[in-house]
mmCIF file of C-alpha atoms and ligand atoms in Angstrom:
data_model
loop_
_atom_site.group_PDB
_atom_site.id
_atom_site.type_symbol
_atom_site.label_atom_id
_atom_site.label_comp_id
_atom_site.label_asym_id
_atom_site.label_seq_id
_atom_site.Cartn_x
_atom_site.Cartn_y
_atom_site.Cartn_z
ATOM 1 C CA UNK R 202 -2.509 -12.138 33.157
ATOM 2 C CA UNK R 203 -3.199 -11.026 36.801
ATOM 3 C CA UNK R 204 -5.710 -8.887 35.692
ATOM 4 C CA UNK R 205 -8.455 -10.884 37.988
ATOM 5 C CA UNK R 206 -6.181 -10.900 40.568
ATOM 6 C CA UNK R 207 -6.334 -13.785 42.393
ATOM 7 C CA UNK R 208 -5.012 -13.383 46.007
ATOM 8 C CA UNK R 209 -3.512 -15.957 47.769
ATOM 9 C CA UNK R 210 -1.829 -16.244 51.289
ATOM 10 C CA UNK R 211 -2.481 -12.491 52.336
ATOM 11 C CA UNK R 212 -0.716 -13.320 55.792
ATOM 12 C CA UNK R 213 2.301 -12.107 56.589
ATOM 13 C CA UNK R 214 5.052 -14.091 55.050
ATOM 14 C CA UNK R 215 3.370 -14.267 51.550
ATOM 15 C CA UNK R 216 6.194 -16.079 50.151
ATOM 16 C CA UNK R 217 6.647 -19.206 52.329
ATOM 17 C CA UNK R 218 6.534 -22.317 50.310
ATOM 18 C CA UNK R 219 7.237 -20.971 47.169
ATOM 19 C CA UNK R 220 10.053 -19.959 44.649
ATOM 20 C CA UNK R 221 11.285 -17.304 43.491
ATOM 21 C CA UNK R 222 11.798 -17.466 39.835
ATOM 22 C CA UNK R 223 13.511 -15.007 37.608
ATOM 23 C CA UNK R 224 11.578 -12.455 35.170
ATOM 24 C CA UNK R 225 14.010 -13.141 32.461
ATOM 25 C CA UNK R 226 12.309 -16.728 32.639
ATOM 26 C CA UNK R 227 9.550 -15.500 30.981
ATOM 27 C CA UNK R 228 9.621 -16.225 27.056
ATOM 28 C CA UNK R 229 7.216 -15.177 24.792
ATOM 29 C CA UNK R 230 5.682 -17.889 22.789
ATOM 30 C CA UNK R 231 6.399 -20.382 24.988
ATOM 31 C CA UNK R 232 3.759 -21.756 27.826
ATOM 32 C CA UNK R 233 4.782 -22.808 31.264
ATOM 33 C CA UNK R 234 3.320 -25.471 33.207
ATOM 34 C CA UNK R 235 3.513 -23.333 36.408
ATOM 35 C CA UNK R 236 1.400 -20.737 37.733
ATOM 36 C CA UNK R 237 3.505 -17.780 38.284
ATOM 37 C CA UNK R 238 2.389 -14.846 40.397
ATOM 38 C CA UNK R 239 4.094 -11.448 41.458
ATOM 39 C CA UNK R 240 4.302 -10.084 45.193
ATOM 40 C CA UNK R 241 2.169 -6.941 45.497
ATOM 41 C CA UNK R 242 2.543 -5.633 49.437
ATOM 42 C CA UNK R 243 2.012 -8.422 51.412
ATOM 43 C CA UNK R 244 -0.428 -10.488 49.000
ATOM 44 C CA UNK R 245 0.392 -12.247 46.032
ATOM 45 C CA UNK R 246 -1.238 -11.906 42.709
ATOM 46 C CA UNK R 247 -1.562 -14.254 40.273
ATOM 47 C CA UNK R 248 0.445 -13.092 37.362
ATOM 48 C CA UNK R 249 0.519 -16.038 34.988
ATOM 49 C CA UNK R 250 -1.987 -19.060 35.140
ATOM 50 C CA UNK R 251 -0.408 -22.853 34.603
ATOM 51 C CA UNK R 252 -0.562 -23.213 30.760
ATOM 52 C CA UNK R 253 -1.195 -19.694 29.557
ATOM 53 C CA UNK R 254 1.038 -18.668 26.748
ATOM 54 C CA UNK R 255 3.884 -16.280 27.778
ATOM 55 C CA UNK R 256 3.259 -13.177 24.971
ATOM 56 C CA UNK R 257 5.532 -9.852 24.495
ATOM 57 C CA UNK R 258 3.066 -8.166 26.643
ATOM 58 C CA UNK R 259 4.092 -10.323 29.352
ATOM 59 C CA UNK R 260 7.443 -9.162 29.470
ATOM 60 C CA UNK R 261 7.280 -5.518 28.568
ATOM 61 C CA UNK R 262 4.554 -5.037 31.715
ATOM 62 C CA UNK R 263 6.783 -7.329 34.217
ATOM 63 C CA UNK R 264 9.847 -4.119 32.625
ATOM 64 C CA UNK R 265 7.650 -1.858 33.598
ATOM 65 C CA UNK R 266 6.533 -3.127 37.235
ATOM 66 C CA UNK R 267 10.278 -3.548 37.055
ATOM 67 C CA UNK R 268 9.880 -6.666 38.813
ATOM 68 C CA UNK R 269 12.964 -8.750 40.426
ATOM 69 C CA UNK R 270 11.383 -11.745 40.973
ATOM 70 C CA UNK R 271 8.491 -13.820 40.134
ATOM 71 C CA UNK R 272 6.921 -16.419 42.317
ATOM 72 C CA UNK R 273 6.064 -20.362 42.007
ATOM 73 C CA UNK R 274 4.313 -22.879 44.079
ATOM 74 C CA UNK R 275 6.529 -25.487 45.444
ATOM 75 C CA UNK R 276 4.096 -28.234 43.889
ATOM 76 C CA UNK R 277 4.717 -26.716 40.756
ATOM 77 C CA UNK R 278 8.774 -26.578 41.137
ATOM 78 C CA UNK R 279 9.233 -29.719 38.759
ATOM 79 C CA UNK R 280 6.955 -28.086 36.128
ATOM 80 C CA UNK R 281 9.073 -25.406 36.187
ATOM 81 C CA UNK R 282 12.560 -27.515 36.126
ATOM 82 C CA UNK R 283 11.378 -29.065 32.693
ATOM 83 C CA UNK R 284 10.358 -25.698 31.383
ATOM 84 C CA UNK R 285 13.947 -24.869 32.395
ATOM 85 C CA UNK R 286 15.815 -27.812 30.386
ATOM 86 C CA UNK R 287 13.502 -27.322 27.150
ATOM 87 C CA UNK R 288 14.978 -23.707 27.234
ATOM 88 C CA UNK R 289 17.889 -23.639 28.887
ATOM 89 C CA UNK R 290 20.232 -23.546 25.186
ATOM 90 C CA UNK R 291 18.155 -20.560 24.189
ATOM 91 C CA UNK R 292 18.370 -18.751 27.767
ATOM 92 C CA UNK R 293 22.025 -19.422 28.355
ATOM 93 C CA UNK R 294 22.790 -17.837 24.912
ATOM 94 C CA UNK R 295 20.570 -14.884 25.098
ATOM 95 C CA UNK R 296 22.655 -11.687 25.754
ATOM 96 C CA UNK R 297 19.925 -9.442 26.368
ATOM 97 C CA UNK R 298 19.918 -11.743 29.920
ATOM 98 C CA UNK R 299 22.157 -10.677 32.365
ATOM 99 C CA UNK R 300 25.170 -13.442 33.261
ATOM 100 C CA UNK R 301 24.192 -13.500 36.860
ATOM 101 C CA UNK R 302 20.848 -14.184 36.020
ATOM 102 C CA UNK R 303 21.545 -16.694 33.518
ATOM 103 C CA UNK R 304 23.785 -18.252 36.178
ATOM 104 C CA UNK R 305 20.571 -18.639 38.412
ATOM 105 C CA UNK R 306 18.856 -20.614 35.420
ATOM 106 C CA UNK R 307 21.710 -23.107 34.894
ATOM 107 C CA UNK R 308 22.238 -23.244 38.485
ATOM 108 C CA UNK R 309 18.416 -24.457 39.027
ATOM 109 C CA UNK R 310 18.579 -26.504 36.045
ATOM 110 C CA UNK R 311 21.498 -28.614 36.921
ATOM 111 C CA UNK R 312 20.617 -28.876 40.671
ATOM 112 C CA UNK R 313 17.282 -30.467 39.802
ATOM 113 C CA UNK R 314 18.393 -32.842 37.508
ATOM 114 C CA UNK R 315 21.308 -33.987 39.270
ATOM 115 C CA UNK R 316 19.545 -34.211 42.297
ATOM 116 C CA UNK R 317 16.867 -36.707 41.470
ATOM 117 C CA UNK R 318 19.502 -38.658 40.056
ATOM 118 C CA UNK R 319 21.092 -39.364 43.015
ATOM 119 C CA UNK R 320 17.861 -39.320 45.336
ATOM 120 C CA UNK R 321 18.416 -42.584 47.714
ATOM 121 C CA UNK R 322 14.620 -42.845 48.143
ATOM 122 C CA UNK R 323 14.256 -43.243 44.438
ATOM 123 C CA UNK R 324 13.916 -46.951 42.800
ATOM 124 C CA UNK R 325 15.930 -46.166 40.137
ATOM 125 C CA UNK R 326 17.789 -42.774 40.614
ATOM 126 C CA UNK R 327 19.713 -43.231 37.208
ATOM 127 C CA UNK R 328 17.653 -44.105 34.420
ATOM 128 C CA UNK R 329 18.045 -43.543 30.724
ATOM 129 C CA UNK R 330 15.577 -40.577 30.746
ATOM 130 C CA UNK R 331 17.612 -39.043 33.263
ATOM 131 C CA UNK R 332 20.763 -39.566 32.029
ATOM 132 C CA UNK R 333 19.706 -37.879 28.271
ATOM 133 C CA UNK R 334 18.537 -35.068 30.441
ATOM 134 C CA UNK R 335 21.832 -34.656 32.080
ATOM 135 C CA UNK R 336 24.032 -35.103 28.538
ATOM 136 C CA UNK R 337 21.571 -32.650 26.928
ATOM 137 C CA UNK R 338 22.004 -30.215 30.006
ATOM 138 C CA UNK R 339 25.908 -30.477 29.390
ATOM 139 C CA UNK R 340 25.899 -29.812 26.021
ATOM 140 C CA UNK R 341 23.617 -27.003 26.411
ATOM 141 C CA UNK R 342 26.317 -25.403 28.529
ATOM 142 C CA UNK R 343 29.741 -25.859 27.303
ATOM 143 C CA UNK R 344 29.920 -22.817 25.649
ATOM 144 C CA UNK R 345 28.438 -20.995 28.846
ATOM 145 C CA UNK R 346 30.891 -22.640 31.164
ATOM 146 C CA UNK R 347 33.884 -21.358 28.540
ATOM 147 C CA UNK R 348 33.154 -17.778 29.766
ATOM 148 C CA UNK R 349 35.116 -15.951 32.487
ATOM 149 C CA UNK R 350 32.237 -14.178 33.708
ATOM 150 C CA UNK R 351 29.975 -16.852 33.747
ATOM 151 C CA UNK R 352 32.482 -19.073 35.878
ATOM 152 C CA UNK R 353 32.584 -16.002 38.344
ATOM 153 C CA UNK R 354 28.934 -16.043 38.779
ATOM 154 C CA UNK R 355 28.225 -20.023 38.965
ATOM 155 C CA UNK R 356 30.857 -19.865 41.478
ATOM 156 C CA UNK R 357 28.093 -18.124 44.032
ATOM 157 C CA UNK R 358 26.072 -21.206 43.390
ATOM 158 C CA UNK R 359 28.118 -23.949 43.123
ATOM 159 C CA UNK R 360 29.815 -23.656 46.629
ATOM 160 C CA UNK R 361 26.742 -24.163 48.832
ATOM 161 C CA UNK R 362 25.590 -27.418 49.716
ATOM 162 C CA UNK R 363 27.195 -30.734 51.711
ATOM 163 C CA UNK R 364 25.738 -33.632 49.460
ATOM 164 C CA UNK R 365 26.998 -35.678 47.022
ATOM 165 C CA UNK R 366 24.869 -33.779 43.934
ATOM 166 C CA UNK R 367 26.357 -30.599 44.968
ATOM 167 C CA UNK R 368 29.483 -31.958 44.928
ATOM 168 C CA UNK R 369 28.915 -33.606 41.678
ATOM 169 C CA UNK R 370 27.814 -30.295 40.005
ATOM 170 C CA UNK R 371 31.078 -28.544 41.293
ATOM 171 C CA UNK R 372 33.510 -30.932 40.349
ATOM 172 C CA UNK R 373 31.760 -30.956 37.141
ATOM 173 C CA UNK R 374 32.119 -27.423 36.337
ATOM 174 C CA UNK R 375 35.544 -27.225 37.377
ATOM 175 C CA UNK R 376 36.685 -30.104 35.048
ATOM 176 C CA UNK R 377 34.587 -28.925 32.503
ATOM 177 C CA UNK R 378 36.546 -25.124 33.183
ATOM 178 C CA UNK R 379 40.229 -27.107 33.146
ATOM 179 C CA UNK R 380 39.733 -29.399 30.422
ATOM 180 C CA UNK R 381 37.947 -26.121 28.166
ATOM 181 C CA UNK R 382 42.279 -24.423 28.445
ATOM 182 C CA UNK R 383 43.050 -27.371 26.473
ATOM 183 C CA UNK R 384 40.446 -29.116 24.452
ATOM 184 C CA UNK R 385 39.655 -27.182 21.222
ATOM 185 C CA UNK R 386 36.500 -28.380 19.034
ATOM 186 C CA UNK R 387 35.840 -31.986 20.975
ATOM 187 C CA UNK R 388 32.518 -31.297 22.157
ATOM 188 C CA UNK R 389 31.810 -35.100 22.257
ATOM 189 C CA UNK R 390 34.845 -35.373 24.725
ATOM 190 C CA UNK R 391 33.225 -32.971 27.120
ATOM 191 C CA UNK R 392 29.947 -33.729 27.290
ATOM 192 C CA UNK R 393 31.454 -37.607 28.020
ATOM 193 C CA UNK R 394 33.793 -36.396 30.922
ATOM 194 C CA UNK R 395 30.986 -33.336 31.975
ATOM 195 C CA UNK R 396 28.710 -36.405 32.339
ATOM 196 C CA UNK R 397 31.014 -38.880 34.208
ATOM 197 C CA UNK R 398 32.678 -35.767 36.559
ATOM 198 C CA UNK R 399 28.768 -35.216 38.091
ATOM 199 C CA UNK R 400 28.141 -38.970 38.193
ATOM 200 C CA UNK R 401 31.297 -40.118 39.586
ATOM 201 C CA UNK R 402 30.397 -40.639 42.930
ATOM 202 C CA UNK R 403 27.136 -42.328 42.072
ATOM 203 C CA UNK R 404 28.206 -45.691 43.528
ATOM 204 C CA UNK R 405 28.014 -44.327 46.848
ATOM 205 C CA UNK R 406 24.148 -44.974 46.781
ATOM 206 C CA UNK R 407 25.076 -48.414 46.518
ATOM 207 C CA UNK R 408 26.677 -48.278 50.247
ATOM 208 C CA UNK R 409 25.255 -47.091 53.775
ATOM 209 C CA UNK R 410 25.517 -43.311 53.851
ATOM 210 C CA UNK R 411 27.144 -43.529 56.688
ATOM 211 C CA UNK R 412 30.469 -45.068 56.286
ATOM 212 C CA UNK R 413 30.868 -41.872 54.527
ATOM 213 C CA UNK R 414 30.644 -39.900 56.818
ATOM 214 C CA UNK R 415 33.360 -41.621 59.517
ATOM 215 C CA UNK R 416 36.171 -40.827 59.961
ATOM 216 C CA UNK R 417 38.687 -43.454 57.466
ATOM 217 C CA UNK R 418 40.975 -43.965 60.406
ATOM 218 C CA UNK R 419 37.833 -45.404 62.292
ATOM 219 C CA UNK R 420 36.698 -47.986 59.400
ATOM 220 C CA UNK R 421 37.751 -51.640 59.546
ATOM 221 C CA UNK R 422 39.517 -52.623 56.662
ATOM 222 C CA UNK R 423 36.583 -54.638 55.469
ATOM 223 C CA UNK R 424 34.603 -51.072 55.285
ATOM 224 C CA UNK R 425 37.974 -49.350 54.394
ATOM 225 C CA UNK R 426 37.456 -52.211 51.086
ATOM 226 C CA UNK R 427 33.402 -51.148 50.871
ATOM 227 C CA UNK R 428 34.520 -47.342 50.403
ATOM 228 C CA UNK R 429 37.295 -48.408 48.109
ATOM 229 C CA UNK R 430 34.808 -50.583 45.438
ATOM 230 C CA UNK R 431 32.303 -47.402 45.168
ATOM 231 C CA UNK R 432 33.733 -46.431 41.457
ATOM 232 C CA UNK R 433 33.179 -49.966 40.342
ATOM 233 C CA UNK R 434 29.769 -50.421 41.682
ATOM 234 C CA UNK R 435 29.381 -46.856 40.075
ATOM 235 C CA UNK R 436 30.006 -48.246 36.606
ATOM 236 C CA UNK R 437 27.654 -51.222 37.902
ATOM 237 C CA UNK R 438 24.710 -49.054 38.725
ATOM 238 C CA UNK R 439 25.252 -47.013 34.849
ATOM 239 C CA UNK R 440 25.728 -50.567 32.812
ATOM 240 C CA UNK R 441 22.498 -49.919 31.341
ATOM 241 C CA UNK R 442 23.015 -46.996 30.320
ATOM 242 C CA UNK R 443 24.867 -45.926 26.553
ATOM 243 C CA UNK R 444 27.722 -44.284 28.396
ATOM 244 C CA UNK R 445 30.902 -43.404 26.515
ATOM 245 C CA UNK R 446 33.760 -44.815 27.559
ATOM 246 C CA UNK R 447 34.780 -41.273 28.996
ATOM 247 C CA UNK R 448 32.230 -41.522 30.721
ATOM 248 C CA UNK R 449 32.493 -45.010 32.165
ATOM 249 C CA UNK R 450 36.477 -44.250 32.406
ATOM 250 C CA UNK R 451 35.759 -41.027 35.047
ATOM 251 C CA UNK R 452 33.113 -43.149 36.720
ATOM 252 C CA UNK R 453 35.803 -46.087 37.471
ATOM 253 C CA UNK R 454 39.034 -44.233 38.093
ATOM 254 C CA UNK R 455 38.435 -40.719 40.010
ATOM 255 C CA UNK R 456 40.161 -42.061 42.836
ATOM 256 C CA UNK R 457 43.578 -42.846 40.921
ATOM 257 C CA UNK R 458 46.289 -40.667 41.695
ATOM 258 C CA UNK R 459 49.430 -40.073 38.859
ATOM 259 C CA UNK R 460 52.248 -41.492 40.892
ATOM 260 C CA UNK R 461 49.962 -44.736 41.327
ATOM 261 C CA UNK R 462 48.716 -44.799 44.786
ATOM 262 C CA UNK R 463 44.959 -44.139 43.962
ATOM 263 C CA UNK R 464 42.512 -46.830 43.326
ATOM 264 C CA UNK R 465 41.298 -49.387 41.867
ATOM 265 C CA UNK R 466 43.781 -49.902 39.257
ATOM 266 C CA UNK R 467 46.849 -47.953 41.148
ATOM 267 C CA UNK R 468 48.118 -46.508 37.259
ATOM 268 C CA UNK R 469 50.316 -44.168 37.360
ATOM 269 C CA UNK R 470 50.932 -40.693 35.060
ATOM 270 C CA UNK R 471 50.656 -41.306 31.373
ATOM 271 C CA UNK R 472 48.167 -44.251 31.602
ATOM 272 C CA UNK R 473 45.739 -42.042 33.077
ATOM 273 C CA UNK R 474 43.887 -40.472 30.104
ATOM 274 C CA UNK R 475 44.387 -36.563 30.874
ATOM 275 C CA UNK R 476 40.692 -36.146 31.722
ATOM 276 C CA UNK R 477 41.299 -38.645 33.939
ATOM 277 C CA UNK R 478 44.077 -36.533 35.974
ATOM 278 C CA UNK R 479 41.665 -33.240 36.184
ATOM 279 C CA UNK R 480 38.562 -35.142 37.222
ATOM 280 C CA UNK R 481 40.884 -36.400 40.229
ATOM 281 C CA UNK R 482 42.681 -33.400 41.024
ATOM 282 C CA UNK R 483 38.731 -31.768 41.114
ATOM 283 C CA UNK R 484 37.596 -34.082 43.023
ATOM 284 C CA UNK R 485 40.149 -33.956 45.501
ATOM 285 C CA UNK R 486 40.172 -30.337 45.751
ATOM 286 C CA UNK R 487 36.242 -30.243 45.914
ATOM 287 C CA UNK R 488 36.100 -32.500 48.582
ATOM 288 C CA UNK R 489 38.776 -30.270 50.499
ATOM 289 C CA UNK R 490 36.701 -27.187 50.420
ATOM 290 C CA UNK R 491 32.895 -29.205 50.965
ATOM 291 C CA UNK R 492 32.383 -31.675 52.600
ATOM 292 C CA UNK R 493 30.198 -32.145 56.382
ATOM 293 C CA UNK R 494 33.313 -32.393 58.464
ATOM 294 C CA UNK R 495 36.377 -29.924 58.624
ATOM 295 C CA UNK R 496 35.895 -27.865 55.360
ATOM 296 C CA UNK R 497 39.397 -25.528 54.130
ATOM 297 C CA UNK R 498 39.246 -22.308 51.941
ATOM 298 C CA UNK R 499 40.434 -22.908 48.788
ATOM 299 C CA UNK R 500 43.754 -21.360 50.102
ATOM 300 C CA UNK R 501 44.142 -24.463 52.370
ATOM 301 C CA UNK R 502 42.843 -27.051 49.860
ATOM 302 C CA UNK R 503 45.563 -26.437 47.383
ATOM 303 C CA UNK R 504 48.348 -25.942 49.537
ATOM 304 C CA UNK R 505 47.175 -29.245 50.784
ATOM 305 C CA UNK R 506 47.193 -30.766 47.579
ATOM 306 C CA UNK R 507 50.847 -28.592 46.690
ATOM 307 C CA UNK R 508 51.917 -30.801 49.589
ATOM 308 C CA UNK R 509 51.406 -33.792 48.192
ATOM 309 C CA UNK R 510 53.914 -33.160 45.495
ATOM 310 C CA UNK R 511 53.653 -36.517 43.312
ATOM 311 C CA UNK R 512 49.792 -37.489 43.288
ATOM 312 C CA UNK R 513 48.630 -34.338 40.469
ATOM 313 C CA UNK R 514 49.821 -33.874 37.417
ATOM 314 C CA UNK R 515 51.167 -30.374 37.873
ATOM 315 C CA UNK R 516 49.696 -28.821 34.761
ATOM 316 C CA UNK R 517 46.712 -29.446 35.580
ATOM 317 C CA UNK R 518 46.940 -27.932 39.107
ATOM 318 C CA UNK R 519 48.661 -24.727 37.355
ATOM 319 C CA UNK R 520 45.569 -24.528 35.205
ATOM 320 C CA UNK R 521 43.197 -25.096 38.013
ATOM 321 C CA UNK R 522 44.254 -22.628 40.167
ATOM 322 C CA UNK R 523 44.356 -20.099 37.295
ATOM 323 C CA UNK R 524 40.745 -21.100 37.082
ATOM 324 C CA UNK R 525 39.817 -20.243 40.524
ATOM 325 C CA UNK R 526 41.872 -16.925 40.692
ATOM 326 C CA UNK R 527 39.858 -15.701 37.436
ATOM 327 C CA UNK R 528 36.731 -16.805 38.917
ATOM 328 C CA UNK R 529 37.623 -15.047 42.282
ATOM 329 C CA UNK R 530 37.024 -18.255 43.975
ATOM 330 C CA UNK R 531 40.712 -18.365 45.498
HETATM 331 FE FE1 FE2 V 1098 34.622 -40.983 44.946
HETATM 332 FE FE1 FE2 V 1099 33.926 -37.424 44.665
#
């Protein structure tokens, strides 16, 4: 514990560079690979050293401080992240945790998985460790997403942020939310469409970033093409991986509308697969309200895709926007 009390940084911003990290995070009987420490005026104090084991004593004293956060170093954030996934099941079920606060663990578990795997500087952004995280990160939370006041408090998190992991993670939990009105007992099902609704943009990395971030009226048709063969390479990039054919099937055909003018394949209504029709409607309606350009409240984004009359299945938008409105995200 702190008891030697190891100072660090006594300057005036004692927290730069590091992370706050929740006091719920703290398990007994379970050892971090992160030192933790605790802000005491304007010096921090080492609380917890990198591989200590996390006792009851740990968490009745950080009650008593009443402590609302803890601190890590930023060279210790990926210790931290897998500390996170090896715990996440146990954390996100744990009532005695506030939902707001389990919220902030799934939050920082999901965005540092997902963003590694689509990290451009990366060799191999999508490898088969990776990808096991990611379906074991799913599965950990299907039951969490199913909650009304979970969904209100992800929502916080999951709006922030212009790039393409952010927008993975939010059209992720928003098909995940849709497809949970409907599915009963297929678990399989949505980890396989939970996985392909974060990845489904992943063939972007296989194109300059920026023809993605023109303007389409201002692309040649040849580029116009480029943009247009991203779900394919997508599947290309994830051939090595065991994907389900959910998966691959949300990878290659996010982009098809149900009156057939998306792409590639241009199918229309019933030959989408209905996971299918809520990944794209998600997708559409995340892109609406992100995005680096003109971005539209949720307001705007579906009466922009209301407009549209024929290119969402209607059901699906009805049980979307009951979604948002419960999650005050409207
Ligand atoms: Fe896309
Ligand atoms: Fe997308």
């Amino acid at each position: 514990m702190g008891n030697t009390a190891e100072s660090i940084q006594p300057k005036k911003n004692p927290t730069r560079g590091l992370f706050k990290v929740s006091p719920y995070m703290v398990i007994p009987s379970r050892v971090g690979g992160f030192s933790l420490y605790l802000k005491q005026g304007d010096s921090l104090v080492l609380y917890a050293d990198k591989g200590e084991l996390f006792t009851e004593q740990h968490k009745a004293r950080l009650g008593k401080l009443e402590v609302d956060h803890l601190y890590i170093k930023a060279e210790d954030y990926s210790h931290y992240a897998s500390y996170l996934h090896d715990n996440l099941e146990e954390v996100l079920d744990d009532e005695a945790i506030p939902v707001k606060e389990r919220a902030r663990a799934w939050n920082d578990a999901t965005v540092s998985l997902a963003k590694q795997a689509f990290d451009r500087t990366l060799p191999k952004p999508m490898n088969k460790k990776r990808f096991t995280m990611i379906r074991k990160l799913i599965n950990s939370s299907l039951k969490f997403l199913a909650r009304d006041d979970a969904m209100r408090e992800l929502a916080r998190f999951i709006k922030d942020g212009h790039e393409l992991f952010n927008h993975g993670i939010g059209v992720m939990v928003l098909t995940v939310s849709v497809m949970n009105t409907y599915v009963k007992d297929d678990a399989d099902l949505l980890v396989a469409v939970g996985m392909g609704a974060i990845l489904h943009d992943i063939g972007k990395l296989e194109l300059p970033e920026d023809l993605f971030a023109r303007r389409w009226s201002s692309l040649s048709l040849s580029e116009q093409d480029l943009i247009r063969s991203h779900p394919a390479l997508g599947v290309g990039v994830c051939s090595s991986l065991p994907l389900p054919q959910e998966t691959l099937h949300c990878i290659l055909f996010h982009h098809e509308r149900v009156d057939g003018t998306g792409y590639p394949s241009g199918g229309t209504g019933e030959m989408l697969p209905s996971y299918v029709r809520v990944l794209s409607l998600c997708n559409e309606y995340d892109n609406l309200v992100r995005g680096a350009g003109k971005v539209l409240t949720p307001f705007e984004a579906l009466t922009r895709i209301k407009s549209q009359r024929t290119a969402h299945d209607p059901e699906m938008l009805k049980r979307l926007i009951a979604i948002l409105s419960k999650a005050e995200m409207t």
